[in-house]
Short mmCIF file of C-alpha atoms in Angstrom, two decimals:
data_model
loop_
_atom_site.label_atom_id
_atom_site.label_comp_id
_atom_site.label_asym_id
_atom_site.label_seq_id
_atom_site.Cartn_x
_atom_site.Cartn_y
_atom_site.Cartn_z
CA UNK A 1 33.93 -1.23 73.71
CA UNK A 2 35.07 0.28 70.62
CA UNK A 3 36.66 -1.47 67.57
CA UNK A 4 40.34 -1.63 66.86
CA UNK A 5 42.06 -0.03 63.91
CA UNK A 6 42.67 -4.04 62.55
CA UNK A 7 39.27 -4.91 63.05
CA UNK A 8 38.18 -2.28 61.29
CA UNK A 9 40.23 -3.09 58.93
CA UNK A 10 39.62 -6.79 58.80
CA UNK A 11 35.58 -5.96 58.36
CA UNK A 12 36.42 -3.70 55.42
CA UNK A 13 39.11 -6.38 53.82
CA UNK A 14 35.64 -8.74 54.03
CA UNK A 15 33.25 -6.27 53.12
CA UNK A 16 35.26 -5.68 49.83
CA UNK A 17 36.05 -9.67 49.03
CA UNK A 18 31.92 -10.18 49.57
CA UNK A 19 31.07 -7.51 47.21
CA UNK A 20 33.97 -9.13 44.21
CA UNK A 21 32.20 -12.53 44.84
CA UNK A 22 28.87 -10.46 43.67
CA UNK A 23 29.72 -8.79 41.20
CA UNK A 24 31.57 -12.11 39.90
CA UNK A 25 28.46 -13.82 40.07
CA UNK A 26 26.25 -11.41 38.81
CA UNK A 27 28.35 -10.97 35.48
CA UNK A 28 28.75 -14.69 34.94
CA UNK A 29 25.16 -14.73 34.93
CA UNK A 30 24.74 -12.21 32.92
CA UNK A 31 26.43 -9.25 34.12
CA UNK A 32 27.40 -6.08 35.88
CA UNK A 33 25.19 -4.35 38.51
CA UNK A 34 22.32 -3.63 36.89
CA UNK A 35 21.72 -7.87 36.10
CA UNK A 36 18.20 -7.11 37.40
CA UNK A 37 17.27 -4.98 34.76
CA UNK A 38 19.06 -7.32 32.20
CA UNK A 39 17.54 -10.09 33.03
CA UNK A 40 14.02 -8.30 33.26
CA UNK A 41 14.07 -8.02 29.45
CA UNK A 42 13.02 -11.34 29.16
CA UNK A 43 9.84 -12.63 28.82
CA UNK A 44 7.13 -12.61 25.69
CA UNK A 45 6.42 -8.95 24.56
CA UNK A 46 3.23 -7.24 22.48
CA UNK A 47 3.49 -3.96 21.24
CA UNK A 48 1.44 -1.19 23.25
CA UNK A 49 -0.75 1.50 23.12
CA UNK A 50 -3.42 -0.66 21.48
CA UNK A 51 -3.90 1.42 19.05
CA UNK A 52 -0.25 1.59 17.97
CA UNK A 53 -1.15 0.46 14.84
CA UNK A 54 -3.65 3.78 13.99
CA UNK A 55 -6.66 3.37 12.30
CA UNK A 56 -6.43 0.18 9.87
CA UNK A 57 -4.57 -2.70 11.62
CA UNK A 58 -3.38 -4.08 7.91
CA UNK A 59 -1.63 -0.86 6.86
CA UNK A 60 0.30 0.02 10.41
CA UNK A 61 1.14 3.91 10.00
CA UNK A 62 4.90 4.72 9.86
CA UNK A 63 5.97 4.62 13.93
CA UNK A 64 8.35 7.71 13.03
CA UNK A 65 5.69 9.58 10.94
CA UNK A 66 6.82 10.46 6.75
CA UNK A 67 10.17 9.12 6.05
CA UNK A 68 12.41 11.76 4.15
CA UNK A 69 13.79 9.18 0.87
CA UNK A 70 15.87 10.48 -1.35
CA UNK A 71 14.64 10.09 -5.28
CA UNK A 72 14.10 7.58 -6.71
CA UNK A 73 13.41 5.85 -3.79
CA UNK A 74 10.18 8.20 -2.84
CA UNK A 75 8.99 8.33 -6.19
CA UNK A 76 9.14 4.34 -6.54
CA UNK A 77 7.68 4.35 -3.15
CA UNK A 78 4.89 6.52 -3.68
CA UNK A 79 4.12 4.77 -6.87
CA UNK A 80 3.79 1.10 -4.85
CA UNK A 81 1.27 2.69 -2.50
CA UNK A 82 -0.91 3.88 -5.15
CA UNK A 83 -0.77 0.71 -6.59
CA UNK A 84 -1.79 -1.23 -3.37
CA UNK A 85 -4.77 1.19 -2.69
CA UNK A 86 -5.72 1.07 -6.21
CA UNK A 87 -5.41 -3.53 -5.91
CA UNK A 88 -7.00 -3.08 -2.69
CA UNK A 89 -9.86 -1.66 -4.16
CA UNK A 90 -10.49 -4.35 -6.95
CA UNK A 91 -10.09 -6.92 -4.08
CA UNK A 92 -7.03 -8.13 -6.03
CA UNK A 93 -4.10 -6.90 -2.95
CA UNK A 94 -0.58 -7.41 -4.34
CA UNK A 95 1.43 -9.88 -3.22
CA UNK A 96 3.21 -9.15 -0.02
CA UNK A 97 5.98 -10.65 1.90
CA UNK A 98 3.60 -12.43 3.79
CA UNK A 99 1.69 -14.19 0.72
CA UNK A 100 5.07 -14.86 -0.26
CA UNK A 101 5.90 -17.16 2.87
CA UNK A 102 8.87 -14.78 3.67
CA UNK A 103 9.98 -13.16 7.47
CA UNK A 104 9.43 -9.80 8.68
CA UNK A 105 13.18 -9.41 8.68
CA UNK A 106 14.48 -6.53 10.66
CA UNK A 107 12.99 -3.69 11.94
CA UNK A 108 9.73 -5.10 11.01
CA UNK A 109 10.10 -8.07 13.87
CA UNK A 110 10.51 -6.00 16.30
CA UNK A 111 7.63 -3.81 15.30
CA UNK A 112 5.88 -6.76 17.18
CA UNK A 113 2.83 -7.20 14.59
CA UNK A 114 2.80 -10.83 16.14
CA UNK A 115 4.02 -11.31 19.95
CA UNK A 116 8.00 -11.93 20.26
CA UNK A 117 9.84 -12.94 22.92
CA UNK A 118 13.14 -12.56 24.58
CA UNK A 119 15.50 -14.51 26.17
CA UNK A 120 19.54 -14.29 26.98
CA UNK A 121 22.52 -15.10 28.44
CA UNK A 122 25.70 -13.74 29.11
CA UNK A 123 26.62 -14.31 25.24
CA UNK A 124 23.46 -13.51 23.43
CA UNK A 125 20.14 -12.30 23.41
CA UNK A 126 17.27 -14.20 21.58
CA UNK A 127 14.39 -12.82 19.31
CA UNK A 128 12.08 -14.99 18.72
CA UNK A 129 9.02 -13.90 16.44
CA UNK A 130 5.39 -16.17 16.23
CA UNK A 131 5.26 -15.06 12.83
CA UNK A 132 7.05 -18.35 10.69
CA UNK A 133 9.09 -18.91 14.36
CA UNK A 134 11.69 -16.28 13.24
CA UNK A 135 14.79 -16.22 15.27
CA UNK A 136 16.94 -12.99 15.66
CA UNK A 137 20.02 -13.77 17.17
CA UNK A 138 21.97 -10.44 18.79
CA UNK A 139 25.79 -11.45 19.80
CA UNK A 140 27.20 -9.47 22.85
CA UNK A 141 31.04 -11.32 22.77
CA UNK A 142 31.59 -11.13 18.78
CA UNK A 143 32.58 -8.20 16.61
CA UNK A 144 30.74 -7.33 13.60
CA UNK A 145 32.04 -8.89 10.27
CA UNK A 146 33.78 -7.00 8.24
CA UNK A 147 31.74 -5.45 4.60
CA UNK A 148 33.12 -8.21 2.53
CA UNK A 149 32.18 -10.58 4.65
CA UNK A 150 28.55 -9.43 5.55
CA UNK A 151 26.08 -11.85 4.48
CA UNK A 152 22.72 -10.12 3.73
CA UNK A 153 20.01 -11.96 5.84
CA UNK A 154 16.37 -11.28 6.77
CA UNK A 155 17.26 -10.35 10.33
CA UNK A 156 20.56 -8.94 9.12
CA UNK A 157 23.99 -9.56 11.52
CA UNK A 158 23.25 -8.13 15.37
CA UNK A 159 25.92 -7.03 17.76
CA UNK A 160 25.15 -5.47 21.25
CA UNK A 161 26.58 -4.30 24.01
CA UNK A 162 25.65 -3.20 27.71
CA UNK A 163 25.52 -0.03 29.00
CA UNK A 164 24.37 -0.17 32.39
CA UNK A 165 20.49 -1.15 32.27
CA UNK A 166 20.33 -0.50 28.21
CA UNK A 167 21.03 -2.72 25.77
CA UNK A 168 22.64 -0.68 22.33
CA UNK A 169 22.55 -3.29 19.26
CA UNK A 170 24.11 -2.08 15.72
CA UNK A 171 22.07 -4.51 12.78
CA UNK A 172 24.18 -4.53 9.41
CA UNK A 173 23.24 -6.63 6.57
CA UNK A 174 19.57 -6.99 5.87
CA UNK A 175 18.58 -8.40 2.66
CA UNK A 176 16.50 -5.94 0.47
CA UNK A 177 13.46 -7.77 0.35
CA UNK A 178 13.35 -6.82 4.58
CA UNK A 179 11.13 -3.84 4.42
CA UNK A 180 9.56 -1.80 7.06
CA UNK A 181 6.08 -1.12 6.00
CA UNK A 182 7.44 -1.46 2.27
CA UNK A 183 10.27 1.28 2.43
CA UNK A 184 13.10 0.40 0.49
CA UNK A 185 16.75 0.31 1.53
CA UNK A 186 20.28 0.04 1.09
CA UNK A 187 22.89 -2.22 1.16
CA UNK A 188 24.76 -0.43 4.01
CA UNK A 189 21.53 0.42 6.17
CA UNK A 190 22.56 0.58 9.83
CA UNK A 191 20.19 -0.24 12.78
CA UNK A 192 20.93 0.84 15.77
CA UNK A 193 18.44 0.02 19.39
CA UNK A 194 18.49 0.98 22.73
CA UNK A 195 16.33 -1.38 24.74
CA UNK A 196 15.49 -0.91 27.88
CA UNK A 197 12.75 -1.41 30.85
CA UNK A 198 10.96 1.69 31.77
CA UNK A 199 9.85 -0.75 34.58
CA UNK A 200 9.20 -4.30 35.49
CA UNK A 201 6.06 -4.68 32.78
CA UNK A 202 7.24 -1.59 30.42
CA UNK A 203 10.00 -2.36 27.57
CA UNK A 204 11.41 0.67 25.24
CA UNK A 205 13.34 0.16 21.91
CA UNK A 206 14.94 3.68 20.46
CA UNK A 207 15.52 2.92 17.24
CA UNK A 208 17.71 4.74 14.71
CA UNK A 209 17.81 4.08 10.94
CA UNK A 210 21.01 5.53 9.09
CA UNK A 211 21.32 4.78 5.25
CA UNK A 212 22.61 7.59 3.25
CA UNK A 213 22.24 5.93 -0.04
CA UNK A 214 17.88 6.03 0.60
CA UNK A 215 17.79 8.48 3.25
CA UNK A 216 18.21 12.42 3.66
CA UNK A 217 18.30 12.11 7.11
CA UNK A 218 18.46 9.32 10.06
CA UNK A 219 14.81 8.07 10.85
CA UNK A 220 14.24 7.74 14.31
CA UNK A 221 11.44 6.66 16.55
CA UNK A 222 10.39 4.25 19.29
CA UNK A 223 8.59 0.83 20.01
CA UNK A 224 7.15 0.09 23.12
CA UNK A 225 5.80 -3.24 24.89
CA UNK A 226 3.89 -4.22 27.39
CA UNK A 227 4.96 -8.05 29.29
CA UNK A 228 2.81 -10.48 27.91
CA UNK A 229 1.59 -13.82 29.63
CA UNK A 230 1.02 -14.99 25.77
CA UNK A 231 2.52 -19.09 25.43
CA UNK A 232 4.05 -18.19 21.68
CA UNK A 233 2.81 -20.86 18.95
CA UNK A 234 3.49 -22.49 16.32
CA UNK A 235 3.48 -20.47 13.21
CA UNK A 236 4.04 -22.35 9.53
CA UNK A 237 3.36 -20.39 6.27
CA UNK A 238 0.89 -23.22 4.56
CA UNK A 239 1.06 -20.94 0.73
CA UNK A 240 -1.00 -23.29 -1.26
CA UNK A 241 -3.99 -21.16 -1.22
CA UNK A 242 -2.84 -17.89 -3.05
CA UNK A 243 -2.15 -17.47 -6.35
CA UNK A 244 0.27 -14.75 -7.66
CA UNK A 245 -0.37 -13.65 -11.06
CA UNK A 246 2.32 -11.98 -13.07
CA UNK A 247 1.55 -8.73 -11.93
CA UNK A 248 2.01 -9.34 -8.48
CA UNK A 249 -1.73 -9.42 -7.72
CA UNK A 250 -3.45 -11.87 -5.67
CA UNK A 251 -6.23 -14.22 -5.46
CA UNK A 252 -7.55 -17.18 -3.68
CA UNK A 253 -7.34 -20.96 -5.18
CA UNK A 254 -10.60 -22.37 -5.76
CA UNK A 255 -9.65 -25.47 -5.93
#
């Protein structure tokens, strides 16, 4: 028995309406036809190898290697890491962000010193950070605001976008106290991720820094993350038992 040129037809007319209701479904969920991937980014992250940190967990090494700064930036920077070593040594550290009570701010959060985890929807994707319950919030159906109306934050102003499995986010606005591993930067410092799932377990962020006012050239380099079964926790910065003096050093309270 073979099959008519209008049931053939009538098969494909179905075949095509079934595949629109997917695709309908699968972007009001989140979108497009690689949703499974998408929605794989969820979950609670920790940075991996192990040893991503190198060989002192408190002083992470650079994840791009040296960063090429521009003067004065290197020579200010260079200066502050002399300093540390030499506070270090007196067991009087300077004060950091962290003995300040302050966030990671961006990149650092997603440097994943502390778990993080992800979650989204069709409108946004969620950071959330252990450390002092930071929340980054990345915007997929909002443009970036214009310069004059920027306003410098911690985890600066996210925008993303899909592109097929990968998820590109541009980060403007980071206020200047948000330092990667205490490398200064610039007013107009652009972020700019790729995330994606190098499978079900696996998560890669490409990062690219561009800030021509600090930097001689873009600094690029990559985290990776392993899936996590980690419950984050609560996280509050209790600062009532350091004291900053007025050099910046620090020092227990004895009292």
């Amino acid at each position: 028995m073979t099959m008519t040129r209008r049931s053939r037809a009538g098969l494909l007319a179905l075949f095509i309406a079934a595949a629109a209701a997917v695709t309908f479904i699968a972007s009001e969920r989140g979108g497009g036809p690689a949703e499974a991937q998408k929605l794989g980014i969820s979950g609670t992250w920790e940075r991996t190898p192990d040893d991503w940190f190198g060989e002192d967990p408190d002083n992470p090494v650079l994840p791009g290697g040296k960063i090429d700064l521009k003067e004065p930036f290197l020579s200010e920077y260079e200066t502050l890491k002399k300093k540390q070593a030499e506070a270090n040594e007196a067991g009087t550290p300077l004060a950091t962000t962290s003995s300040k009570c302050l966030p990671e701010g961006m990149p650092t959060l997603m440097a994943a010193l502390f778990p993080i985890e992800i979650i989204h929807d069709n409108k946004q994707v969620v950071v959330l950070g252990e450390y002092l319950q930071q929340v980054r919030r990345i915007l997929l159906t909002e443009p970036m605001p214009s310069k004059d109306k920027l306003e410098a934050t911690f985890q600066g102003q996210s925008r993303g976008r899909w592109e097929g499995d990968t998820l590109v986010v541009e980060t403007q606005g980071i206020r200047p106290e948000a330092r990667l591993y205490d490398v200064p930067h610039g007013k107009d410092m652009k972020i700019t991720e790729r995330i994606r799932l190098k499978d079900p377990d696996h998560l890669e962020n490409q990062i690219v820094i561009e800030d021509p006012e600090v930097l001689n050239a873009p600094y690029r380099f990559t985290f990776e993350y392993k899936r996590s079964d980690y419950r984050i926790q609560e996280y509050v910065c209790e600062n009532n038992q350091i004291v900053i003096d007025s050099e910046g050093k620090t020092a227990l309270r004895r009292n």
